[in-house]
Tab-separated table of N, CA and C in Angstrom:
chain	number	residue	atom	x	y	z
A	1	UNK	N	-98.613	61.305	48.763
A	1	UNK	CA	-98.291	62.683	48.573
A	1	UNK	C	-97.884	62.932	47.138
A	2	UNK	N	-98.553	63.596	46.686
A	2	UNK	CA	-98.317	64.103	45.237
A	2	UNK	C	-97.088	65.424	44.963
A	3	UNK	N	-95.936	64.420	44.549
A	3	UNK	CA	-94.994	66.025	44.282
A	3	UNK	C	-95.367	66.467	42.989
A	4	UNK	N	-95.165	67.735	43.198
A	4	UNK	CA	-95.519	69.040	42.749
A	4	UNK	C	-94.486	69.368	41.717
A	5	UNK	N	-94.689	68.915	40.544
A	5	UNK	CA	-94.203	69.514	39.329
A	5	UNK	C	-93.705	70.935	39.430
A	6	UNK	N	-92.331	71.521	39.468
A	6	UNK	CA	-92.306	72.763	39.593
A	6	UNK	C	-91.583	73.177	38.086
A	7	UNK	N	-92.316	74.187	37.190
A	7	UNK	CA	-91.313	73.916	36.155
A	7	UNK	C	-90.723	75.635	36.400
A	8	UNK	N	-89.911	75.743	35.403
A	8	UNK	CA	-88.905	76.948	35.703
A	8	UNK	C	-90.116	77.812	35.090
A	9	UNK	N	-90.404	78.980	35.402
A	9	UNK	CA	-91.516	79.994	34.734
A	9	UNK	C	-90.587	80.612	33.793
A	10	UNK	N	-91.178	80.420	32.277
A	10	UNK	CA	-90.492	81.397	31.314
A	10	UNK	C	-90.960	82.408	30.992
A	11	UNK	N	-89.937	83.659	30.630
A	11	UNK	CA	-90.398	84.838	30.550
A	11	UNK	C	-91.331	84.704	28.748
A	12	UNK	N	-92.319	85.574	28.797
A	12	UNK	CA	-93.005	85.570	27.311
A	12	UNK	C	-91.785	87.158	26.546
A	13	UNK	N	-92.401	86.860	25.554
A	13	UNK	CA	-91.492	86.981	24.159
A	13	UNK	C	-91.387	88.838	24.709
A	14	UNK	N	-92.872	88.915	25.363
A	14	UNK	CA	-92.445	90.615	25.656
A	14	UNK	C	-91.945	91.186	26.529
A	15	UNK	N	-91.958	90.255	27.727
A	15	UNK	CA	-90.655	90.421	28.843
A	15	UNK	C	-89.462	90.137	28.613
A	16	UNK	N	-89.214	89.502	27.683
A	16	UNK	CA	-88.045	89.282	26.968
A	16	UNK	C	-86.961	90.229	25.929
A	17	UNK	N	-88.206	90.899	25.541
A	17	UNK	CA	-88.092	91.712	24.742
A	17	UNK	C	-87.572	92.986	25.669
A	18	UNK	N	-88.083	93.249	26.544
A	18	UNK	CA	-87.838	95.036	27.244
A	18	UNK	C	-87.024	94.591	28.284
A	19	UNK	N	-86.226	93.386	28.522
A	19	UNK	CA	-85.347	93.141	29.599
A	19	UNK	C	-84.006	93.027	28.504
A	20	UNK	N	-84.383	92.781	27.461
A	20	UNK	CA	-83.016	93.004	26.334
A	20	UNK	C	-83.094	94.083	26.309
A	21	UNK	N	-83.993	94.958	25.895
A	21	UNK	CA	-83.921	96.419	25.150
A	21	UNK	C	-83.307	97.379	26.471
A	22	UNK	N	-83.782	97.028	27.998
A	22	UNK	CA	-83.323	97.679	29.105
A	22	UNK	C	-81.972	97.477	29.495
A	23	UNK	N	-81.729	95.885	29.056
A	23	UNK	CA	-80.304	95.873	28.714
A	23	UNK	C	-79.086	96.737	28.033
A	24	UNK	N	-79.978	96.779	26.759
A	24	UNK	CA	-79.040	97.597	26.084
A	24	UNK	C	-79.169	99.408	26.353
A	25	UNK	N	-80.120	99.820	27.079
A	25	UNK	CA	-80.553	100.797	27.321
A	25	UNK	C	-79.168	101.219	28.382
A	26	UNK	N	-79.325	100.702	29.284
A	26	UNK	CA	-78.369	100.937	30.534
A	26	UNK	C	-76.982	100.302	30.245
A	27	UNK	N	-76.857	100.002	28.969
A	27	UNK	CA	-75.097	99.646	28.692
A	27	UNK	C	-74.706	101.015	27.778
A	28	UNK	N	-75.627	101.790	27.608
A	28	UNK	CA	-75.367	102.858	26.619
A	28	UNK	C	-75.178	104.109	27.543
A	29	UNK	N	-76.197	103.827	28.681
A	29	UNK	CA	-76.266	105.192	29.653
A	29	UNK	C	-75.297	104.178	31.073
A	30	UNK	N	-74.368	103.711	30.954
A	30	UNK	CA	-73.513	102.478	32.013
A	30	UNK	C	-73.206	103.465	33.606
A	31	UNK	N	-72.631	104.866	32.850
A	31	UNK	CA	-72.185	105.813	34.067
A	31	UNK	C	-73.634	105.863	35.417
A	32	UNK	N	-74.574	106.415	34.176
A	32	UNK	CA	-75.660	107.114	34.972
A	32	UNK	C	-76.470	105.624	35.746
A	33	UNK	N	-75.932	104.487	35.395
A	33	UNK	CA	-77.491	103.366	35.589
A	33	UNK	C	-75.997	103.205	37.053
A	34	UNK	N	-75.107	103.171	36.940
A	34	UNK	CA	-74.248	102.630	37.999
A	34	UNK	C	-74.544	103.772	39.366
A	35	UNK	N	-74.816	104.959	39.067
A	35	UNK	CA	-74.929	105.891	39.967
A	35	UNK	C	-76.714	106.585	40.776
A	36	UNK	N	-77.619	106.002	39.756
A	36	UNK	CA	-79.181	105.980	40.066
A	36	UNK	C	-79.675	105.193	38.992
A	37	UNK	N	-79.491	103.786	39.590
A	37	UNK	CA	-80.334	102.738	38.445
A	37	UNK	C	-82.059	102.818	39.148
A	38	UNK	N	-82.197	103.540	39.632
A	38	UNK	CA	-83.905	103.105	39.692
A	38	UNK	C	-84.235	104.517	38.589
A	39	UNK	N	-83.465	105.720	38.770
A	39	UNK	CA	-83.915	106.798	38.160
A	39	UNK	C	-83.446	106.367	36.711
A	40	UNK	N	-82.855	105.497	36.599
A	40	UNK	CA	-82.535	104.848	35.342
A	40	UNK	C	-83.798	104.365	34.699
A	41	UNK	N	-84.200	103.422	35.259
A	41	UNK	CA	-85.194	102.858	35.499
A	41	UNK	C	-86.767	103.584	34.786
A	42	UNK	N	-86.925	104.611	36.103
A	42	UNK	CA	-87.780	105.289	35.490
A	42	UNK	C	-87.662	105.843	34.261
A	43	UNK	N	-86.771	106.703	33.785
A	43	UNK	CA	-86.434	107.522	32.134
A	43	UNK	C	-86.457	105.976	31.195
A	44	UNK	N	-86.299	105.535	31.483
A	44	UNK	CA	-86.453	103.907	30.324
A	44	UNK	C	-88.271	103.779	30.408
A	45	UNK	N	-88.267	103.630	31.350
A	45	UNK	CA	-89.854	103.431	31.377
A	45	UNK	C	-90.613	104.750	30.506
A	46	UNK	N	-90.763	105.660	31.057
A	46	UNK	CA	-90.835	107.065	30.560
A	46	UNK	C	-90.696	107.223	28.816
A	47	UNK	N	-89.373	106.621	28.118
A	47	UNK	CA	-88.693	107.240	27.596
A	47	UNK	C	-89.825	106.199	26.012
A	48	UNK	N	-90.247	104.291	27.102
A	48	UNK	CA	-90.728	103.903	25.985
A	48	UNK	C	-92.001	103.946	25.799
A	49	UNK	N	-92.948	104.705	26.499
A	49	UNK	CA	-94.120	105.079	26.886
A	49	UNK	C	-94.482	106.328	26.106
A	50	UNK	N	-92.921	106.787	25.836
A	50	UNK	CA	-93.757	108.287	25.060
A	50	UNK	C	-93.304	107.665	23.679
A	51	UNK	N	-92.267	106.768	23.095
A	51	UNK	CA	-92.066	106.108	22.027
A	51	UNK	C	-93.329	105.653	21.685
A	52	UNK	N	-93.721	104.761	22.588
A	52	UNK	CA	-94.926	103.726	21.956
A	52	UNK	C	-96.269	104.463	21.584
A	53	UNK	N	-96.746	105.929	22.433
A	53	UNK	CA	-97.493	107.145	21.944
A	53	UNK	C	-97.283	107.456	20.307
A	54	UNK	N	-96.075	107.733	20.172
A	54	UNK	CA	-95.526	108.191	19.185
A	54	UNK	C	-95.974	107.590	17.897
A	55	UNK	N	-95.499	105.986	18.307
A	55	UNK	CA	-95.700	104.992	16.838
A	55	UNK	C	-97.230	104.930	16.812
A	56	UNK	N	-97.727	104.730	17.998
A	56	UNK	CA	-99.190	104.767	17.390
A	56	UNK	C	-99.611	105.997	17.302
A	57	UNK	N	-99.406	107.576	16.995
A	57	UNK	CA	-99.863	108.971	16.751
A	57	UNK	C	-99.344	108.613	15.303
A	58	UNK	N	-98.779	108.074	15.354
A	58	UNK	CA	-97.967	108.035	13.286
A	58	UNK	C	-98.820	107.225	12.295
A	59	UNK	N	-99.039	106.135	13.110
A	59	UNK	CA	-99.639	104.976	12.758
A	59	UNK	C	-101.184	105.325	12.495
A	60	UNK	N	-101.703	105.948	13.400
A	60	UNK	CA	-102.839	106.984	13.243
A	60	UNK	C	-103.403	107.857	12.016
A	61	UNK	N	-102.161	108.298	12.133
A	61	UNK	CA	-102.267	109.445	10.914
A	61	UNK	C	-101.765	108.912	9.804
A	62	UNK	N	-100.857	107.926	9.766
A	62	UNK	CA	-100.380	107.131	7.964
A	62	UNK	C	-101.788	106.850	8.084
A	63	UNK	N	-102.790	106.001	8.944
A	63	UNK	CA	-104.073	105.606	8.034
A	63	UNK	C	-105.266	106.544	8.019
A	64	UNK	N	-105.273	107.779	8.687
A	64	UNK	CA	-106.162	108.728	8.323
A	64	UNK	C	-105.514	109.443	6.916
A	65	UNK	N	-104.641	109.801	6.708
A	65	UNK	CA	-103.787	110.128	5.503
A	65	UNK	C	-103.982	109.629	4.332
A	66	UNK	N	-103.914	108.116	4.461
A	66	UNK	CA	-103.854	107.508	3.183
A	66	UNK	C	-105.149	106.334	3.015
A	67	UNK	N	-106.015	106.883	4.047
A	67	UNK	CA	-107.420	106.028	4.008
A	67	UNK	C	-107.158	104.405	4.495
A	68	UNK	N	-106.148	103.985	4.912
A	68	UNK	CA	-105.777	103.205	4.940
A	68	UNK	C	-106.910	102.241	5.783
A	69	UNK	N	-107.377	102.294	6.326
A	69	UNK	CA	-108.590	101.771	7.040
A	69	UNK	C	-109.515	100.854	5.675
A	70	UNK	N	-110.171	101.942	5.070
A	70	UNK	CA	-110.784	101.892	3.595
A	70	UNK	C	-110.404	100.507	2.974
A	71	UNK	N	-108.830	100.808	2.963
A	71	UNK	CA	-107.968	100.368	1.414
A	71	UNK	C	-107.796	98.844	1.939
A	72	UNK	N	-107.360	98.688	3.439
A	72	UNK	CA	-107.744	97.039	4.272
A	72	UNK	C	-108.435	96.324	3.820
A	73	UNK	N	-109.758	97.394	4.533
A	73	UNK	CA	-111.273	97.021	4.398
A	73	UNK	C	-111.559	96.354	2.515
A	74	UNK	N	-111.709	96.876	1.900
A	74	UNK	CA	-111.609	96.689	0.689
A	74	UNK	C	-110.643	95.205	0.395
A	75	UNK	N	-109.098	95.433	0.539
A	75	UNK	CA	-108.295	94.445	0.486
A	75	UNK	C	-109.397	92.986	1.281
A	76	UNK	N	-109.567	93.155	2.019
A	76	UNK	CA	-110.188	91.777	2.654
A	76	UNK	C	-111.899	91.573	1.821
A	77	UNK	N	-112.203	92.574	1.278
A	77	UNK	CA	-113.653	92.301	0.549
A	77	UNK	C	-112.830	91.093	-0.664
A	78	UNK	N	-112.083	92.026	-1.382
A	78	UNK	CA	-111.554	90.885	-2.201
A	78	UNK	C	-111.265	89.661	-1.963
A	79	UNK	N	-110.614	89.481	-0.699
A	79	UNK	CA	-109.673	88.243	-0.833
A	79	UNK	C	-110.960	87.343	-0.329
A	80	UNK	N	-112.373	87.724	0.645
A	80	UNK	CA	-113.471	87.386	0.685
A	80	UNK	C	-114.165	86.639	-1.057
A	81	UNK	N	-114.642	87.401	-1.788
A	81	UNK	CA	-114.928	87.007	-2.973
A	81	UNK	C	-114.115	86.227	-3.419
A	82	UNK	N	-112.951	86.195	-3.346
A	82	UNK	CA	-111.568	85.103	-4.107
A	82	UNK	C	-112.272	83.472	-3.282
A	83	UNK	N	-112.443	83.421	-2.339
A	83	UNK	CA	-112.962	82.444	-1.665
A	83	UNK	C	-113.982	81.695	-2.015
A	84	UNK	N	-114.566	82.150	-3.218
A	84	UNK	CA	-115.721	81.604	-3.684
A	84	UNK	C	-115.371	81.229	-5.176
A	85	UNK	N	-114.495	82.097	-5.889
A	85	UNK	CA	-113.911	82.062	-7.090
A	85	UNK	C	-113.769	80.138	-7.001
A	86	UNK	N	-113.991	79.899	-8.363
A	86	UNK	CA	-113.512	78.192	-8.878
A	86	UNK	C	-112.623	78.305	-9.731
A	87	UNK	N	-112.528	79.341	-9.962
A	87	UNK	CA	-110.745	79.443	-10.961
A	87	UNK	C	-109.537	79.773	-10.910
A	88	UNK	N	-108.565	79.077	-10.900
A	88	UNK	CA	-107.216	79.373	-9.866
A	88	UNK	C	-106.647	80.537	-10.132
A	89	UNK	N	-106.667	81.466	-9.173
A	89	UNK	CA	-106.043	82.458	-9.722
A	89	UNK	C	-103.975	82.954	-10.281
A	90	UNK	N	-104.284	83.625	-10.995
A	90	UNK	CA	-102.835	83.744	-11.821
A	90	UNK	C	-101.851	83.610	-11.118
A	91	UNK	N	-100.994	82.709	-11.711
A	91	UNK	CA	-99.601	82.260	-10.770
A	91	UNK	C	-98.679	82.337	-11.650
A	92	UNK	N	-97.636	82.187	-11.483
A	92	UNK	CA	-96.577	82.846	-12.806
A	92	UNK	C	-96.028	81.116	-13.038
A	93	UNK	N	-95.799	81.415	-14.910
A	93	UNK	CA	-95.634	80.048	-14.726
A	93	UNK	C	-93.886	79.049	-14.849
A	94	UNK	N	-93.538	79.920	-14.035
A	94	UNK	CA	-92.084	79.332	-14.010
A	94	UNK	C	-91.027	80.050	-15.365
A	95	UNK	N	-91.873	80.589	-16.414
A	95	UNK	CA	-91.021	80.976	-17.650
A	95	UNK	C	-90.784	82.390	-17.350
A	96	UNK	N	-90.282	83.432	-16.868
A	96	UNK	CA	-90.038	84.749	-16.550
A	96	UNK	C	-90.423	85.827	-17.741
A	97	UNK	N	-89.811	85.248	-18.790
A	97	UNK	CA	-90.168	85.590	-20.674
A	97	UNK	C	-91.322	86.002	-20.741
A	98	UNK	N	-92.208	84.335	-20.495
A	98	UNK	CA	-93.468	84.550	-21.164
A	98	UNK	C	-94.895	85.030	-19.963
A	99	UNK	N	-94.109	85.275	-18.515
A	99	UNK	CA	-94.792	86.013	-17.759
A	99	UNK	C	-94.777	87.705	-17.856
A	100	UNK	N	-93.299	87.970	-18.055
A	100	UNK	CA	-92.962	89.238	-18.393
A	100	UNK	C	-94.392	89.681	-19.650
A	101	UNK	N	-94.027	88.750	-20.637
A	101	UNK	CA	-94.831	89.306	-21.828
A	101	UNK	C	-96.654	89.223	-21.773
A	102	UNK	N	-96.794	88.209	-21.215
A	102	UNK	CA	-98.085	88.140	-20.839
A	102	UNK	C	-98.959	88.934	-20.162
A	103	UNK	N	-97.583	89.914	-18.915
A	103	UNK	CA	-98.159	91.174	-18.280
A	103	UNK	C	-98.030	92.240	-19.325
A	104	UNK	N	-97.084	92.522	-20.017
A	104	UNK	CA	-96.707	93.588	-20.500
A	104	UNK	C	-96.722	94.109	-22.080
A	105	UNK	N	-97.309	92.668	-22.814
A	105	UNK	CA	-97.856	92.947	-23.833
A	105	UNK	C	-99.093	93.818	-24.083
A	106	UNK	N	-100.148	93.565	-23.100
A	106	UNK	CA	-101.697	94.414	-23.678
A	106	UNK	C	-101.365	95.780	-23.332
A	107	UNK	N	-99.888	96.663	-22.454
A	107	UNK	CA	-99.466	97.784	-22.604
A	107	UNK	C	-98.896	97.983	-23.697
A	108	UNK	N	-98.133	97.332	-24.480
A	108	UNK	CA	-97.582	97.592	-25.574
A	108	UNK	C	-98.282	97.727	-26.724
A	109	UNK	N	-99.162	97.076	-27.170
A	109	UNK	CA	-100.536	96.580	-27.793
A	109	UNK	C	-101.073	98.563	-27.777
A	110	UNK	N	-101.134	98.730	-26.434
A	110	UNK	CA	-102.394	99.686	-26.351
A	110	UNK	C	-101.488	101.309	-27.177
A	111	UNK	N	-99.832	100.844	-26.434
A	111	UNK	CA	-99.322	101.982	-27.199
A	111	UNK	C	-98.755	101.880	-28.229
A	112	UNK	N	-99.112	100.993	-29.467
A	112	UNK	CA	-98.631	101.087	-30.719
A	112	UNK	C	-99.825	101.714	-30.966
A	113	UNK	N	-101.131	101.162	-30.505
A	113	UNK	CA	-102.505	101.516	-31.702
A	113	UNK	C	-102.255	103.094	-31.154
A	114	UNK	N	-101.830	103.456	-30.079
A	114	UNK	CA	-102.047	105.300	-29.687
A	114	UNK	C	-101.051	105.608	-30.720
A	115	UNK	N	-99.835	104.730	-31.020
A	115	UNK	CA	-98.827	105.854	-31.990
A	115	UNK	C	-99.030	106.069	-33.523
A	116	UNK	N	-99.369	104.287	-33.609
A	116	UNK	CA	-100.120	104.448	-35.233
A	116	UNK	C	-101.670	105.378	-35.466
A	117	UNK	N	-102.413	105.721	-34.379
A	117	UNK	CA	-103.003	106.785	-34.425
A	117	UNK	C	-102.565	108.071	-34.693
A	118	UNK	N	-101.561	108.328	-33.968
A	118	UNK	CA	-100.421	109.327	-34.051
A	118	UNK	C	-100.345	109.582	-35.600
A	119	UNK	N	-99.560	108.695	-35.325
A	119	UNK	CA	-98.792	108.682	-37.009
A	119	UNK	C	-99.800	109.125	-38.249
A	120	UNK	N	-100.868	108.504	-38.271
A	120	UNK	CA	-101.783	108.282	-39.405
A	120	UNK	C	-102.325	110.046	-39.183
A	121	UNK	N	-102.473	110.493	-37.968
A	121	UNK	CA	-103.339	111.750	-38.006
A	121	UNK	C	-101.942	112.826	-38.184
A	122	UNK	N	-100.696	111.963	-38.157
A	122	UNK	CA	-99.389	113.514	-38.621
A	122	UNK	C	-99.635	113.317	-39.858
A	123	UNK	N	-99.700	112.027	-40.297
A	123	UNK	CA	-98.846	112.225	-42.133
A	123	UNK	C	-100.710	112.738	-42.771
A	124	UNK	N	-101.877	112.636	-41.889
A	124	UNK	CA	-103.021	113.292	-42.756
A	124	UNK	C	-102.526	114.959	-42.793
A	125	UNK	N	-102.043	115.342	-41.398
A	125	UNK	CA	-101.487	116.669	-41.568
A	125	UNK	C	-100.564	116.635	-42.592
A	126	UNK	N	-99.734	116.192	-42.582
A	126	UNK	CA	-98.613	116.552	-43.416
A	126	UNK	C	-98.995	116.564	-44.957
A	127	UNK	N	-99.669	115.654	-45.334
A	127	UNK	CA	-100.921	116.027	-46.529
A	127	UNK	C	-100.893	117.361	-46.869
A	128	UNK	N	-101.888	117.568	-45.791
A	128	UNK	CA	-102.790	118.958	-46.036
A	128	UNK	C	-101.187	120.090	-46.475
A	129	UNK	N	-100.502	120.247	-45.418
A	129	UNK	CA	-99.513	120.792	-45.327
A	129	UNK	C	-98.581	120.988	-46.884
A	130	UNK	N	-98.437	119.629	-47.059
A	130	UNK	CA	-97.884	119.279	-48.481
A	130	UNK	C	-98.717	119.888	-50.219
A	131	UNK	N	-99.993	120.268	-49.598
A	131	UNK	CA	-100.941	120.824	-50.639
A	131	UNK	C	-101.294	121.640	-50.409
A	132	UNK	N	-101.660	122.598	-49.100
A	132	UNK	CA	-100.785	124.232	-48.968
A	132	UNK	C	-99.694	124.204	-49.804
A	133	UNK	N	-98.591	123.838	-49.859
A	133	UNK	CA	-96.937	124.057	-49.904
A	133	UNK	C	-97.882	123.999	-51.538
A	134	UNK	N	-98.082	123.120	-52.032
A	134	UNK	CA	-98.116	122.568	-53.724
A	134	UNK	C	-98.863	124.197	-54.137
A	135	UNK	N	-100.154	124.504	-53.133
A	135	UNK	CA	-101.127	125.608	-53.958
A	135	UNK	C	-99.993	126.678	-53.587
A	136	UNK	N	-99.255	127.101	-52.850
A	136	UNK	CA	-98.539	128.423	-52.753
A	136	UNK	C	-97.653	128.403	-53.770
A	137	UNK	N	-97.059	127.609	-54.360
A	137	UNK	CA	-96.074	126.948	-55.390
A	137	UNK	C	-97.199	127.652	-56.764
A	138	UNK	N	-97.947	127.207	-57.112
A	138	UNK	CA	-99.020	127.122	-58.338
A	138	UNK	C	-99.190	128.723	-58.081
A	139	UNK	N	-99.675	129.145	-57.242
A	139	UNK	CA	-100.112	130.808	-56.940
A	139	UNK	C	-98.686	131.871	-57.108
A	140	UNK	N	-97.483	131.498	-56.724
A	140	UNK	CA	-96.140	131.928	-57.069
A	140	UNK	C	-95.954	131.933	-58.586
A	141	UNK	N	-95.959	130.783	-58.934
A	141	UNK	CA	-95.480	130.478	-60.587
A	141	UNK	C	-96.670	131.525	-61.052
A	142	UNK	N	-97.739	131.304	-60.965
A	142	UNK	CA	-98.913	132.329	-61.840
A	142	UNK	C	-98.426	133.627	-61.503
A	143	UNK	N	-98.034	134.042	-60.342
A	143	UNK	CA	-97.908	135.380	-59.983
A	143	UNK	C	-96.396	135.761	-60.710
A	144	UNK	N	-95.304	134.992	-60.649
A	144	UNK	CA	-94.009	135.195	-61.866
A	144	UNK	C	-94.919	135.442	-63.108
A	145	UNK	N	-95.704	134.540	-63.805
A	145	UNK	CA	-96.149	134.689	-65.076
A	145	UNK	C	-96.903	136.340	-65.410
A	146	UNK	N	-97.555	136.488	-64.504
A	146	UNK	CA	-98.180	137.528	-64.903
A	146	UNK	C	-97.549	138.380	-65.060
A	147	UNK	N	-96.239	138.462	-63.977
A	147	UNK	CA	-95.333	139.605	-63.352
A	147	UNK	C	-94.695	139.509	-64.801
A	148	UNK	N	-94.043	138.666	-65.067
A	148	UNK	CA	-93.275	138.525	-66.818
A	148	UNK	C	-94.027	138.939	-67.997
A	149	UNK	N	-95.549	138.941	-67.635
A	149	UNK	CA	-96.288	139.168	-68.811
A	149	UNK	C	-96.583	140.595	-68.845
A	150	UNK	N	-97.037	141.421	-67.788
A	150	UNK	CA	-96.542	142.891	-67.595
A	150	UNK	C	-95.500	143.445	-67.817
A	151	UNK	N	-94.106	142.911	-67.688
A	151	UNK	CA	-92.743	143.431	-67.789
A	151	UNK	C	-92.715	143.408	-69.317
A	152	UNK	N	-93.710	142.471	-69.844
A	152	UNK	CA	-93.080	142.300	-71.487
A	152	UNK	C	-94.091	143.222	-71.907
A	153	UNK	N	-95.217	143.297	-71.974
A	153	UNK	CA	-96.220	144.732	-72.156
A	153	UNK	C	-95.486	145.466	-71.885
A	154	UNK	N	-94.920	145.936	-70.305
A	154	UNK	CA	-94.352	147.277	-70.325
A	154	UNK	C	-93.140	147.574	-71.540
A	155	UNK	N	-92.361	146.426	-71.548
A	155	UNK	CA	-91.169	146.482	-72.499
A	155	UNK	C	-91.535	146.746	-73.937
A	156	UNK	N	-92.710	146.621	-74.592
A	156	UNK	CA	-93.756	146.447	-75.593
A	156	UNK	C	-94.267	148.131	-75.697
A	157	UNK	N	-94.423	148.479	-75.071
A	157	UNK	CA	-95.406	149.330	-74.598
A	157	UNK	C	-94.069	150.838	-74.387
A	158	UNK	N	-93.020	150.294	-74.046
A	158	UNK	CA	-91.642	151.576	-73.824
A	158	UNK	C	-91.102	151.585	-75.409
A	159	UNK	N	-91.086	150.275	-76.272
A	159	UNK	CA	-90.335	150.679	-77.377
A	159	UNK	C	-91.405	151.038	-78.376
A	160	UNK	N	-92.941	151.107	-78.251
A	160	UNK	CA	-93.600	152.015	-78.798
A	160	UNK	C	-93.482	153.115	-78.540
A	161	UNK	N	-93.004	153.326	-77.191
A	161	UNK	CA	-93.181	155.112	-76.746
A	161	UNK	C	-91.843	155.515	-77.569
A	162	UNK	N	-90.799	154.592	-77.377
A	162	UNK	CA	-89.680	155.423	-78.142
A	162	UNK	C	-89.913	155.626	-79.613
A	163	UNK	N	-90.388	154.497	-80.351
A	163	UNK	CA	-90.945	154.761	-81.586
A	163	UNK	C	-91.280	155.936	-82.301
A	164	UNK	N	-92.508	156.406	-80.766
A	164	UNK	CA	-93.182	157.222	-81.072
A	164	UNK	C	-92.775	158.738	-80.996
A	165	UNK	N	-91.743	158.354	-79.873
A	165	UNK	CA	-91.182	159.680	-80.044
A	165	UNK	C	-90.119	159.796	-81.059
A	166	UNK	N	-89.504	159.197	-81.425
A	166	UNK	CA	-88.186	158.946	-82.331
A	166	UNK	C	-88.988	159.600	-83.824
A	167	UNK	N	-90.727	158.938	-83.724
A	167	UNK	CA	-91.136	159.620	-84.997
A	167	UNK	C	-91.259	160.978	-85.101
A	168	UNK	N	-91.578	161.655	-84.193
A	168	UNK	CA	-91.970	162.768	-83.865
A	168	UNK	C	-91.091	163.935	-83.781
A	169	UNK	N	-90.127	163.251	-83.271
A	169	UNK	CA	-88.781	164.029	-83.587
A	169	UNK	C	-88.088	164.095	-84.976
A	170	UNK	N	-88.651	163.556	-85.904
A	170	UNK	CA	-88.141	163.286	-87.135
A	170	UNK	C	-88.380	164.751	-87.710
A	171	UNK	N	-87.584	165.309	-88.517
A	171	UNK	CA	-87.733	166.643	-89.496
A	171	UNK	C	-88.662	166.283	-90.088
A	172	UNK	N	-89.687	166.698	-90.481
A	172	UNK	CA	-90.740	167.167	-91.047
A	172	UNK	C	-89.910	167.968	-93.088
């Protein structure tokens, strides 16, 4: 006669799981589970049935939302091709410094040449700007000169008139 191995049947990880969670379910609602634990019962059942709807209506829509299906799909094309790759891909190499800089240099790189671009196309403005300023300067001074050179004609030109009248008024 062959005895019969009986071993204890263990619960799996997900009966395990909703006999804790029902646990704690009915230590929270203690009054109502002591007075109708089957109607207890049911609203627990009920309560994780419209939960578990829920996470997957969300779950749904985060990946209609954000393409997320796509962005997987894609993610696993890559890691597909990596599989064939013979060159190890980038691993950091223990120095934090010279990983930091190794990422973050060809950004820095890219925004000096944008500022010394910058720079070189202000100070060409500022040029131009600076030789406006110089010709309005040159066009001012000429325009004093002339203005001084009229005032001295006119001044030229008034002590002839007095002259002239001063002669004229003279007794005869």
């Amino acid at each position: 006669m062959k005895l019969e191995e009986k071993k204890p049947k263990c619960p799996s990880i997900d009966e395990w799981i909703k006999k804790i969670c029902y646990q704690r379910f009915t230590d929270y609602y203690k009054c109502f589970y002591q007075l109708q634990p089957e109607m207890t019962q049911r609203i627990y059942d009920k309560f994780v049935t419209q939960l578990q709807t829920s996470i997957q209506e969300e779950i749904s829509e985060i990946k209609a939302e954000g393409n997320l299906e796509a962005v997987l799909n894609a993610l696993d094309a890559i890691v597909e091709e990596s599989k064939d790759c013979k060159e190890p891909a980038w691993r950091p190499s223990g120095i934090p410094e010279k990983d930091l800089r190794s990422a973050v240099m060809p950004y820095f790189l890219q925004q000096r040449d944008a500022l010394q671009r910058r720079v070189q196309k202000q100070e060409a403005e500022n040029r131009q700007l600076a030789d406006a300023v110089l010709a309005g300067r040159r066009q001012v001074e000429e325009l004093q000169l002339q203005g001084q050179a009229r005032q001295q004609a006119w001044q030229a030109l008034h002590r002839e008139q007095k002259e002239l009248v001063a002669v004229l008024r003279e007794p005869e």
